mmCIF file of C-alpha atoms in Angstrom:
data_model
loop_
_atom_site.group_PDB
_atom_site.id
_atom_site.type_symbol
_atom_site.label_atom_id
_atom_site.label_comp_id
_atom_site.label_asym_id
_atom_site.label_seq_id
_atom_site.Cartn_x
_atom_site.Cartn_y
_atom_site.Cartn_z
ATOM 1 C CA MET A 892 2.101 -14.624 -2.711
ATOM 2 C CA THR A 893 0.451 -14.437 -5.759
ATOM 3 C CA PHE A 894 -1.390 -11.208 -6.249
ATOM 4 C CA THR A 895 -4.469 -13.576 -7.145
ATOM 5 C CA ASP A 896 -3.222 -15.738 -3.801
ATOM 6 C CA PHE A 897 -3.313 -12.357 -1.509
ATOM 7 C CA LYS A 898 -6.951 -10.829 -2.794
ATOM 8 C CA ALA A 899 -8.868 -14.252 -2.242
ATOM 9 C CA LEU A 900 -7.632 -13.408 1.558
ATOM 10 C CA HIS A 901 -10.384 -11.646 3.832
ATOM 11 C CA GLN A 902 -8.838 -8.031 4.761
ATOM 12 C CA ARG A 903 -6.914 -9.213 8.059
ATOM 13 C CA ARG A 904 -5.031 -11.657 6.368
ATOM 14 C CA GLN A 905 -3.830 -9.560 3.952
ATOM 15 C CA THR A 906 -2.546 -7.135 6.515
ATOM 16 C CA ALA A 907 -0.996 -9.451 8.468
ATOM 17 C CA HIS A 908 1.110 -10.124 5.049
ATOM 18 C CA LEU A 909 1.521 -7.099 4.389
ATOM 19 C CA ALA A 910 2.606 -6.754 7.874
ATOM 20 C CA ARG A 911 5.486 -9.696 7.785
ATOM 21 C CA HIS A 912 5.983 -9.750 3.975
ATOM 22 C CA GLY A 913 5.596 -6.589 2.509
ATOM 23 C CA HIS A 914 8.612 -3.703 1.859
ATOM 24 C CA ARG A 915 7.529 -0.232 2.707
ATOM 25 C CA LEU A 916 8.168 1.631 0.087
ATOM 26 C CA ALA A 917 6.411 5.274 1.205
ATOM 27 C CA GLU A 918 3.798 6.946 2.625
ATOM 28 C CA ARG A 919 1.356 10.052 1.757
ATOM 29 C CA GLN A 920 -1.835 11.185 2.909
ATOM 30 C CA GLU A 921 -4.992 12.414 0.888
ATOM 31 C CA ASP A 922 -8.179 13.868 2.824
ATOM 32 C CA SER A 923 -8.602 12.263 6.522
ATOM 33 C CA PHE A 924 -6.774 9.304 5.535
ATOM 34 C CA ASP A 925 -3.432 7.739 5.706
ATOM 35 C CA LEU A 926 -2.182 5.645 3.280
ATOM 36 C CA MET A 927 0.807 3.231 3.059
ATOM 37 C CA LEU A 928 2.421 1.970 -0.243
ATOM 38 C CA PHE A 929 3.937 -1.461 0.186
ATOM 39 C CA ALA A 930 5.866 -3.837 -2.905
ATOM 40 C CA VAL A 931 4.727 -7.491 -2.099
ATOM 41 C CA GLY A 932 5.956 -10.099 -5.158
ATOM 42 C CA ASP A 933 4.809 -8.767 -8.095
ATOM 43 C CA PHE A 934 2.098 -6.380 -7.441
ATOM 44 C CA TYR A 935 2.258 -3.460 -5.002
ATOM 45 C CA ALA A 936 -0.593 -3.223 -1.628
ATOM 46 C CA GLU A 937 -1.645 0.164 -0.419
ATOM 47 C CA THR A 938 -3.481 0.475 3.125
ATOM 48 C CA TRP A 939 -5.758 2.937 4.079
ATOM 49 C CA ARG A 940 -6.182 4.560 7.529
ATOM 50 C CA SER A 941 -8.138 7.438 8.972
ATOM 51 C CA ARG A 942 -5.658 9.859 9.749
ATOM 52 C CA GLY A 943 -4.954 8.649 13.128
ATOM 53 C CA ASP A 944 -6.784 4.780 13.692
ATOM 54 C CA ASP A 945 -4.517 1.781 13.369
ATOM 55 C CA ALA A 946 -7.193 -0.272 12.070
ATOM 56 C CA VAL A 947 -6.986 -0.651 8.189
ATOM 57 C CA LEU A 948 -10.352 0.376 6.423
ATOM 58 C CA PHE A 949 -9.785 -0.896 2.458
ATOM 59 C CA ILE A 950 -6.230 -2.130 1.222
ATOM 60 C CA HIS A 951 -6.026 -1.337 -2.912
ATOM 61 C CA VAL A 952 -4.750 -3.698 -5.003
ATOM 62 C CA PHE A 953 -2.336 -3.398 -7.640
ATOM 63 C CA GLN A 954 0.307 -4.105 -10.328
ATOM 64 C CA LYS A 955 0.748 -1.702 -13.081
ATOM 65 C CA SER A 956 2.774 0.917 -12.972
ATOM 66 C CA ALA A 957 0.995 3.796 -12.920
ATOM 67 C CA GLY A 958 -0.871 3.470 -10.150
ATOM 68 C CA LEU A 959 1.967 4.601 -8.506
ATOM 69 C CA GLY A 960 1.836 8.358 -9.686
ATOM 70 C CA GLU A 961 0.565 9.888 -6.460
ATOM 71 C CA TYR A 962 3.835 8.321 -5.077
ATOM 72 C CA LEU A 963 6.463 8.895 -7.800
ATOM 73 C CA ALA A 964 5.689 13.198 -8.187
ATOM 74 C CA ARG A 965 6.651 13.067 -4.330
ATOM 75 C CA VAL A 966 9.982 11.732 -5.044
ATOM 76 C CA GLN A 967 13.297 14.002 -5.235
ATOM 77 C CA LEU A 968 16.179 13.600 -5.474
ATOM 78 C CA PRO A 969 19.454 14.717 -4.257
ATOM 79 C CA GLN A 970 21.463 18.103 -6.542
ATOM 80 C CA GLY A 971 23.593 16.259 -8.645
ATOM 81 C CA LEU A 972 22.154 12.831 -9.265
#
């Protein structure tokens, strides 16, 4: 699925597509939200949920690697690599 096609879907269908075809890359917390990052085809999708809630409030979709900054800052490689 292309970036444009994904963005045109209703959020419920986006969530279902991520569950079936997305590759979960990372998780983080911001304020009172749990965020989960997925890779899907040639783009990324970040789901936002209220902490402790299963319902997705918002899905942020992007293609540029600049959007990965908050996740990359948390990566720690093992010593010796």
